[in-house]
């Protein structure tokens, strides 16, 4: 195995890339939200004006600005405005509520929070635990003002009107963004993402799925995820192309939007691709045959790939890559290269990736072990966990990032993901903290102890199961616990399975043996949401 030598690589920031794009094609359409379009010049002007407004609110270099916004132009403007001040953008999941929400706003130390009006009540409910937040800007009209110490004002009153450029530009090594990941032994942590990481991730995705200025990319992915941010917005800026952003994923709306927008690339998740492949006939899909030449996303089964090629005329389907928030994408393939079935590409020259056993010894090809990663260039990985140096040290033993994931390489160098070593779950494209889930379910007065863990799903992502022990003398049905949880956890984290037991399996140190619960999966005593007529609404 040859290892690429250390080098500086291409270094960039999204602000420098936007400056170049505006200089080259100011009037070209950059963003399309359901037909509402914004040129590169529009985005530059709006973000500069809002940056001046944020500065008037006391935001400067190094400060955090948190946003809880739907897929709309303000989600992009807020991020770019913060970065133009060399401040740190913190986009968070709009489904957060309760302790999940309080933790991320409080941990980020955000002085200014920008949120949809519909989410202000949630923030107000936890505002007593947010001493650093002094201003809450709401997008849209409020039905009632929350009774909180922070100033609450309309975003429309703070959009700004000064458009003088900022001469002090961020450096590629500067901190650009915090992206919160799921916690496994504690609360979720903010990954510190530098500018060069974001641009490099976009370049890597363009390597895997090339695009030109003539392409139009369609995505329904949320603008609080690195996927939509980097693979969507940053890659669009780097290529001078157009990005069409849907409010959310919809099977029925997908092909009509592709037809309306003239999209040539789809940036989705593998599960979405499977749903579209299995959907009934659609006139718009028939008319758009061959319009989408590239479908980005993971994981795509070989069967789904074949359907997309034959039924929809796509030439390149799926990303064949492995990565994590801390380290971007570390295995992948250049567009059009052969991928061994079931593999996630090969090592990318930007990273050194090794597979080791529990003693840290590298294992031979074909043997599974923990995935270790380090960069071959500066500023292409995370800079650590925000305000958590001890947690950063735990995952960077011997100056390697210990992923907590299991994988293997074959003799030809193709990589295969095997399993998750950590206890986190992944469902519908979302990482879920078992720690935070258990904290939520343990608040129920009838629950003595709860374990939240994954159950294998043939759809390619985990299903969530709550295995709980009831308090002495308590009575509770699984359906009642599920309905209770709808106001306690994000919709994407709601459990499919619930089971009550007298005890949980534990080791001598008292830690729950989740691997046993995972292996047992759905037992005869397990309640299954899909066996009911309960409809889960996205919130």
PDB file of C-alpha atoms in Angstrom, residues 257-406:
ATOM      1  CA  UNK A 257     -39.631  19.625  -9.922  1.00  0.00           C
ATOM      2  CA  UNK A 258     -36.931  18.036 -12.058  1.00  0.00           C
ATOM      3  CA  UNK A 259     -38.992  18.866 -15.131  1.00  0.00           C
ATOM      4  CA  UNK A 260     -39.719  22.445 -13.998  1.00  0.00           C
ATOM      5  CA  UNK A 261     -36.136  23.258 -13.057  1.00  0.00           C
ATOM      6  CA  UNK A 262     -34.295  21.377 -15.785  1.00  0.00           C
ATOM      7  CA  UNK A 263     -32.244  19.510 -13.178  1.00  0.00           C
ATOM      8  CA  UNK A 264     -29.433  17.298 -14.482  1.00  0.00           C
ATOM      9  CA  UNK A 265     -28.032  16.092 -11.134  1.00  0.00           C
ATOM     10  CA  UNK A 266     -29.918  14.797  -8.094  1.00  0.00           C
ATOM     11  CA  UNK A 267     -28.300  14.984  -4.661  1.00  0.00           C
ATOM     12  CA  UNK A 268     -30.337  12.730  -2.387  1.00  0.00           C
ATOM     13  CA  UNK A 269     -29.970   9.857   0.105  1.00  0.00           C
ATOM     14  CA  UNK A 270     -29.933   6.216  -0.900  1.00  0.00           C
ATOM     15  CA  UNK A 271     -33.222   5.587   0.871  1.00  0.00           C
ATOM     16  CA  UNK A 272     -34.860   8.329  -1.180  1.00  0.00           C
ATOM     17  CA  UNK A 273     -33.470   6.795  -4.352  1.00  0.00           C
ATOM     18  CA  UNK A 274     -35.004   3.455  -3.414  1.00  0.00           C
ATOM     19  CA  UNK A 275     -38.432   5.025  -2.825  1.00  0.00           C
ATOM     20  CA  UNK A 276     -38.323   6.755  -6.212  1.00  0.00           C
ATOM     21  CA  UNK A 277     -37.193   3.544  -7.909  1.00  0.00           C
ATOM     22  CA  UNK A 278     -40.117   1.644  -6.365  1.00  0.00           C
ATOM     23  CA  UNK A 279     -42.739   4.339  -7.018  1.00  0.00           C
ATOM     24  CA  UNK A 280     -45.499   3.939  -9.588  1.00  0.00           C
ATOM     25  CA  UNK A 281     -45.408   5.352 -13.092  1.00  0.00           C
ATOM     26  CA  UNK A 282     -45.278   9.126 -13.444  1.00  0.00           C
ATOM     27  CA  UNK A 283     -45.777  11.139 -16.629  1.00  0.00           C
ATOM     28  CA  UNK A 284     -43.143  13.682 -15.577  1.00  0.00           C
ATOM     29  CA  UNK A 285     -40.628  10.884 -14.974  1.00  0.00           C
ATOM     30  CA  UNK A 286     -41.297   9.531 -18.448  1.00  0.00           C
ATOM     31  CA  UNK A 287     -40.810  12.956 -20.017  1.00  0.00           C
ATOM     32  CA  UNK A 288     -37.600  13.446 -17.985  1.00  0.00           C
ATOM     33  CA  UNK A 289     -35.997  10.140 -18.991  1.00  0.00           C
ATOM     34  CA  UNK A 290     -32.264  10.760 -19.298  1.00  0.00           C
ATOM     35  CA  UNK A 291     -32.428  14.323 -17.938  1.00  0.00           C
ATOM     36  CA  UNK A 292     -30.751  13.291 -14.658  1.00  0.00           C
ATOM     37  CA  UNK A 293     -27.315  12.025 -15.632  1.00  0.00           C
ATOM     38  CA  UNK A 294     -25.895  11.734 -12.087  1.00  0.00           C
ATOM     39  CA  UNK A 295     -27.548  10.708  -8.814  1.00  0.00           C
ATOM     40  CA  UNK A 296     -25.444  11.414  -5.736  1.00  0.00           C
ATOM     41  CA  UNK A 297     -26.089   9.651  -2.465  1.00  0.00           C
ATOM     42  CA  UNK A 298     -25.471   6.622  -0.256  1.00  0.00           C
ATOM     43  CA  UNK A 299     -26.279   3.818   0.242  1.00  0.00           C
ATOM     44  CA  UNK A 300     -27.653   2.604  -3.110  1.00  0.00           C
ATOM     45  CA  UNK A 301     -28.145  -1.132  -3.559  1.00  0.00           C
ATOM     46  CA  UNK A 302     -27.063  -2.667  -6.841  1.00  0.00           C
ATOM     47  CA  UNK A 303     -30.747  -3.334  -7.616  1.00  0.00           C
ATOM     48  CA  UNK A 304     -31.667   0.335  -7.095  1.00  0.00           C
ATOM     49  CA  UNK A 305     -28.748   1.456  -9.244  1.00  0.00           C
ATOM     50  CA  UNK A 306     -29.935  -0.781 -12.068  1.00  0.00           C
ATOM     51  CA  UNK A 307     -33.487   0.600 -11.868  1.00  0.00           C
ATOM     52  CA  UNK A 308     -32.231   4.180 -12.026  1.00  0.00           C
ATOM     53  CA  UNK A 309     -30.131   3.421 -15.093  1.00  0.00           C
ATOM     54  CA  UNK A 310     -32.809   1.500 -16.955  1.00  0.00           C
ATOM     55  CA  UNK A 311     -36.004   3.250 -15.856  1.00  0.00           C
ATOM     56  CA  UNK A 312     -34.799   6.832 -15.529  1.00  0.00           C
ATOM     57  CA  UNK A 313     -31.793   6.913 -17.859  1.00  0.00           C
ATOM     58  CA  UNK A 314     -29.210   7.976 -15.257  1.00  0.00           C
ATOM     59  CA  UNK A 315     -25.601   7.201 -16.161  1.00  0.00           C
ATOM     60  CA  UNK A 316     -23.954   7.485 -12.741  1.00  0.00           C
ATOM     61  CA  UNK A 317     -25.844   6.344  -9.644  1.00  0.00           C
ATOM     62  CA  UNK A 318     -24.663   6.372  -6.038  1.00  0.00           C
ATOM     63  CA  UNK A 319     -21.546   7.748  -4.444  1.00  0.00           C
ATOM     64  CA  UNK A 320     -19.631   4.623  -3.376  1.00  0.00           C
ATOM     65  CA  UNK A 321     -17.976   6.514  -0.546  1.00  0.00           C
ATOM     66  CA  UNK A 322     -17.362   6.339   3.191  1.00  0.00           C
ATOM     67  CA  UNK A 323     -16.903   9.269   5.526  1.00  0.00           C
ATOM     68  CA  UNK A 324     -17.965  10.874   8.769  1.00  0.00           C
ATOM     69  CA  UNK A 325     -18.485  14.434   9.946  1.00  0.00           C
ATOM     70  CA  UNK A 326     -15.078  14.535  11.619  1.00  0.00           C
ATOM     71  CA  UNK A 327     -13.219  13.513   8.473  1.00  0.00           C
ATOM     72  CA  UNK A 328     -15.246  14.259   5.377  1.00  0.00           C
ATOM     73  CA  UNK A 329     -15.161  11.523   2.726  1.00  0.00           C
ATOM     74  CA  UNK A 330     -12.086   9.313   2.978  1.00  0.00           C
ATOM     75  CA  UNK A 331     -12.865   6.538   0.490  1.00  0.00           C
ATOM     76  CA  UNK A 332     -14.529   7.128  -2.844  1.00  0.00           C
ATOM     77  CA  UNK A 333     -14.067   6.782  -6.601  1.00  0.00           C
ATOM     78  CA  UNK A 334     -13.618   9.204  -9.440  1.00  0.00           C
ATOM     79  CA  UNK A 335     -16.721   9.500 -11.571  1.00  0.00           C
ATOM     80  CA  UNK A 336     -17.152   6.520 -13.873  1.00  0.00           C
ATOM     81  CA  UNK A 337     -14.521   4.321 -12.201  1.00  0.00           C
ATOM     82  CA  UNK A 338     -15.359   0.684 -11.533  1.00  0.00           C
ATOM     83  CA  UNK A 339     -16.723  -0.060  -8.047  1.00  0.00           C
ATOM     84  CA  UNK A 340     -16.564  -3.563  -6.648  1.00  0.00           C
ATOM     85  CA  UNK A 341     -20.127  -4.605  -5.663  1.00  0.00           C
ATOM     86  CA  UNK A 342     -20.923  -3.620  -2.082  1.00  0.00           C
ATOM     87  CA  UNK A 343     -17.792  -1.521  -1.733  1.00  0.00           C
ATOM     88  CA  UNK A 344     -17.389   2.145  -0.854  1.00  0.00           C
ATOM     89  CA  UNK A 345     -14.595   2.977  -3.240  1.00  0.00           C
ATOM     90  CA  UNK A 346     -10.885   3.110  -2.479  1.00  0.00           C
ATOM     91  CA  UNK A 347      -8.647   5.377  -0.402  1.00  0.00           C
ATOM     92  CA  UNK A 348      -8.708   9.010  -1.519  1.00  0.00           C
ATOM     93  CA  UNK A 349      -5.195  10.482  -1.897  1.00  0.00           C
ATOM     94  CA  UNK A 350      -6.107  13.263   0.553  1.00  0.00           C
ATOM     95  CA  UNK A 351      -6.295  10.787   3.463  1.00  0.00           C
ATOM     96  CA  UNK A 352      -4.352   7.939   5.031  1.00  0.00           C
ATOM     97  CA  UNK A 353      -6.861   5.278   6.109  1.00  0.00           C
ATOM     98  CA  UNK A 354      -5.909   2.159   8.097  1.00  0.00           C
ATOM     99  CA  UNK A 355      -7.808  -0.777   9.610  1.00  0.00           C
ATOM    100  CA  UNK A 356      -6.583  -1.908  13.033  1.00  0.00           C
ATOM    101  CA  UNK A 357      -7.449  -4.415  15.746  1.00  0.00           C
ATOM    102  CA  UNK A 358      -8.162  -3.559  19.389  1.00  0.00           C
ATOM    103  CA  UNK A 359      -4.420  -3.375  20.096  1.00  0.00           C
ATOM    104  CA  UNK A 360      -3.874  -0.810  17.330  1.00  0.00           C
ATOM    105  CA  UNK A 361      -2.169  -3.293  14.992  1.00  0.00           C
ATOM    106  CA  UNK A 362      -2.936  -2.969  11.296  1.00  0.00           C
ATOM    107  CA  UNK A 363      -4.853  -5.976  10.025  1.00  0.00           C
ATOM    108  CA  UNK A 364      -4.415  -7.690   6.637  1.00  0.00           C
ATOM    109  CA  UNK A 365      -6.820  -7.278   3.705  1.00  0.00           C
ATOM    110  CA  UNK A 366     -10.137  -9.012   4.191  1.00  0.00           C
ATOM    111  CA  UNK A 367     -10.027  -8.603   7.977  1.00  0.00           C
ATOM    112  CA  UNK A 368     -12.418  -6.233   9.726  1.00  0.00           C
ATOM    113  CA  UNK A 369     -11.210  -3.734  12.306  1.00  0.00           C
ATOM    114  CA  UNK A 370     -11.627  -0.162  13.458  1.00  0.00           C
ATOM    115  CA  UNK A 371     -11.167   2.533  10.830  1.00  0.00           C
ATOM    116  CA  UNK A 372      -8.374   5.007  11.624  1.00  0.00           C
ATOM    117  CA  UNK A 373      -7.879   8.208   9.607  1.00  0.00           C
ATOM    118  CA  UNK A 374      -5.385  11.037   9.288  1.00  0.00           C
ATOM    119  CA  UNK A 375      -5.004  13.739   6.624  1.00  0.00           C
ATOM    120  CA  UNK A 376      -2.324  14.097   3.968  1.00  0.00           C
ATOM    121  CA  UNK A 377      -3.129  17.816   3.673  1.00  0.00           C
ATOM    122  CA  UNK A 378      -3.827  20.557   6.219  1.00  0.00           C
ATOM    123  CA  UNK A 379      -7.341  21.668   7.214  1.00  0.00           C
ATOM    124  CA  UNK A 380      -9.329  18.923   5.502  1.00  0.00           C
ATOM    125  CA  UNK A 381     -10.555  17.313   8.735  1.00  0.00           C
ATOM    126  CA  UNK A 382     -12.375  18.665  11.755  1.00  0.00           C
ATOM    127  CA  UNK A 383     -10.415  20.744  14.252  1.00  0.00           C
ATOM    128  CA  UNK A 384     -11.828  18.953  17.281  1.00  0.00           C
ATOM    129  CA  UNK A 385     -15.014  19.091  19.313  1.00  0.00           C
ATOM    130  CA  UNK A 386     -16.178  22.574  20.329  1.00  0.00           C
ATOM    131  CA  UNK A 387     -15.434  23.295  23.998  1.00  0.00           C
ATOM    132  CA  UNK A 388     -14.544  19.620  24.541  1.00  0.00           C
ATOM    133  CA  UNK A 389     -10.755  19.130  24.383  1.00  0.00           C
ATOM    134  CA  UNK A 390     -10.927  15.962  26.448  1.00  0.00           C
ATOM    135  CA  UNK A 391     -13.416  14.401  24.032  1.00  0.00           C
ATOM    136  CA  UNK A 392     -11.185  15.411  21.122  1.00  0.00           C
ATOM    137  CA  UNK A 393      -8.205  13.675  22.709  1.00  0.00           C
ATOM    138  CA  UNK A 394     -10.227  10.507  23.215  1.00  0.00           C
ATOM    139  CA  UNK A 395     -10.815  10.081  19.478  1.00  0.00           C
ATOM    140  CA  UNK A 396      -7.357  11.185  18.315  1.00  0.00           C
ATOM    141  CA  UNK A 397      -5.165   8.680  20.150  1.00  0.00           C
ATOM    142  CA  UNK A 398      -1.659   8.380  18.631  1.00  0.00           C
ATOM    143  CA  UNK A 399      -2.541  11.324  16.358  1.00  0.00           C
ATOM    144  CA  UNK A 400      -5.027   9.174  14.409  1.00  0.00           C
ATOM    145  CA  UNK A 401      -8.749   9.819  14.314  1.00  0.00           C
ATOM    146  CA  UNK A 402     -10.416   6.702  15.711  1.00  0.00           C
ATOM    147  CA  UNK A 403     -13.708   6.570  13.813  1.00  0.00           C
ATOM    148  CA  UNK A 404     -15.477   4.102  16.081  1.00  0.00           C
ATOM    149  CA  UNK A 405     -16.609   2.344  12.892  1.00  0.00           C
ATOM    150  CA  UNK A 406     -15.622  -1.080  11.615  1.00  0.00           C
TER     151      UNK A 406
END
